[in-house]
């Protein structure tokens, strides 16, 4: 084996000039237009549940293993959907997000209001009848995308840091006005 | 109807010095092409083989592709062990490797310090990094380090300088080399591995750069991603290791683009060498070419013969360079910012190198041949 | 029957502003088995005429029929094939390919014919024998004398058994003794093999071996 040290045509010099981080297309076919209805009809309800809590209130009052229904807007980071499981983060409706026409390619990351997101976010993970996480893509299953407003019905899970997870069995998608 | 093959072959020996010089020039050009293509192939392979599809890396959310800038809480591995069922266990140990990863200046004996890559690990590391094998020596005890096969290349030193028993200095501490490891060409081979606790105390840091998890084949990385989202306060990010290195490949795209540009430019220079020779060769043969046409050879046949001549020369050059590349370039270690890797003259590299060589012959011969064949036979017959 | 027939052939060249017309409405018939010599002052268009007959140049107007083919309308490729089958060209300087041996030089035209290797070898050997160079077959042109080179050139012109042989000052660059050899050879080709020869020369003595003598001047044939 040879260990000679070639400086190949100064190629390595070029490494410092990285490429700019262009926003990646995260696979949402049409960001503004209509989306196909979800295929997971067993998880979808057509009527909104009665007692719905805002995300911020739920984070304050919800107890572990309590039945709960929360409403929020899908977002909170550049990639609010979790790859490989039907789960996503929702942000309290009171928090403002920037809009696409302000020139923000990913308005759902709440880049202008990130500091408020921390206390107004919850994660919704879809579980099946046995309580196991569903492994299909939530976007396809529920017919939702970033910034969709959803109501998630299920069981609250809490941890010592105050994070709120809703293990949801039913999702209601609020129609776009 | 074609001209006899001997015509092309013997024409090459008509001006032996010129042909020899062109042969050399073309060989050098093709060798350069081999170097660059070998470089690209080596880089791609290094990144490709490093990723393990069953391994998930957990780093901080803002670190992107740069693990050195990642900082995650030290308790992350414990939390993961408690929350994620999908992690493999071996010999009763959960396959979760907490690691610190840092590029820092490393001094070998009394030499100038050089940038090296340090990975501080626990004994869980080899459970997750399954390609790692200790070639000689033993797993580092406190104050010791294990050096990768290409660490010397990364540091710009000889193998002897980082032999077992030698010492290295980094982060204000001196470390004894306890062994050498290989990793089937993975990027770790250019790293220096040391004990995590030692390194934490040397750097006065408590956090980790990343945790690498080996998942059960049945488990989904989605579970880990979900955990990272749920524990929002920890600001973690999970990415499958193969995806991580695929992303790194994207980061190196400008480098590869530049490398291909170099290939094209070098090949362009090669075409000029070929053109120079063939213009010279054809210019002195104007009357001869007209004679062949007067005898009844079609222009196509003469063109073919001239190209054959160029290709014969460039094919010989390709052969020479190919042999040199295989004998001297293949496996040579190259230093690079992300580490070190070895040039790789594999099938595709040979194909590209030799293909470029043959094209040099064709494109070097084509313009002079066309020029010679364009003028009228009657006029060319009067040429001196 | 005429084997070469030129009808009202014109050929002119532009040289800057000036137009030179070496061949102005030339009409000529050559019969099979003729040995025609063509004389005339330098620059009158003898070579131009020869090249037109050989199909390596085209007239501006008029028609040229050689060996039964009207060649003025053939494409470049068709002309090449036609030359291979019907025409032998003897150059002033032999124009041998320096990297090929005498044998290989003579073999070149036969490679364009549909023949077996054995037939080809027989022809080449015959042609070399006809010019008296069988023992020089493996010599390269640089190993031959000027006269021998020209004889190899002649062997190459006749090897494919062409209907018409054209020769442009074939003795022009040879000494008197060698020139005589070549004249002899050309005469034998015509007499013994019955080849039709059109030969350009500026030497009255060389022209003497021909059966028919033409003189070209200012674009026209003079009665000789
Ligand atoms: N390709 C050409 N371009 C321009 N002028 C030409 C060309 N070929 C021949 N000529 C001119 O035509 C005339 C006849 O030329 P040529 O047939 O070679 O004369 P000859 O063979 O009788 O000495 C000369 O004046 C010559 O300069
Ligand atoms: Mg002339």
mmCIF file of N, CA and C and ligand atoms in Angstrom, chain B residues 382, chain C residues 43 46-48 92 168-169 200, ligand 2:
data_model
loop_
_atom_site.group_PDB
_atom_site.id
_atom_site.type_symbol
_atom_site.label_atom_id
_atom_site.label_comp_id
_atom_site.label_asym_id
_atom_site.label_seq_id
_atom_site.Cartn_x
_atom_site.Cartn_y
_atom_site.Cartn_z
ATOM 1 N N UNK B 382 -0.068 19.072 -57.388
ATOM 2 C CA UNK B 382 1.056 19.957 -57.716
ATOM 3 C C UNK B 382 1.826 20.374 -56.485
ATOM 4 N N UNK C 43 2.176 26.070 -69.675
ATOM 5 C CA UNK C 43 1.060 26.893 -69.194
ATOM 6 C C UNK C 43 -0.087 27.001 -70.170
ATOM 7 N N UNK C 46 -2.176 21.791 -70.825
ATOM 8 C CA UNK C 46 -2.024 20.363 -71.130
ATOM 9 C C UNK C 46 -2.431 19.530 -69.902
ATOM 10 N N UNK C 47 -1.869 19.927 -68.762
ATOM 11 C CA UNK C 47 -2.203 19.180 -67.536
ATOM 12 C C UNK C 47 -3.685 19.320 -67.222
ATOM 13 N N UNK C 48 -4.211 20.487 -67.467
ATOM 14 C CA UNK C 48 -5.624 20.713 -67.218
ATOM 15 C C UNK C 48 -6.476 19.736 -68.025
ATOM 16 N N UNK C 92 4.319 12.935 -63.200
ATOM 17 C CA UNK C 92 5.655 13.387 -63.589
ATOM 18 C C UNK C 92 6.689 12.910 -62.575
ATOM 19 N N UNK C 168 1.462 12.449 -67.339
ATOM 20 C CA UNK C 168 1.774 13.872 -67.376
ATOM 21 C C UNK C 168 3.293 14.058 -67.288
ATOM 22 N N UNK C 169 3.916 14.299 -68.423
ATOM 23 C CA UNK C 169 5.360 14.451 -68.521
ATOM 24 C C UNK C 169 6.101 13.351 -67.759
ATOM 25 N N UNK C 200 1.298 13.695 -71.978
ATOM 26 C CA UNK C 200 1.714 15.080 -72.128
ATOM 27 C C UNK C 200 3.236 15.099 -72.100
HETATM 28 MG MG1 LIG D 2 1.665 20.687 -66.799
#
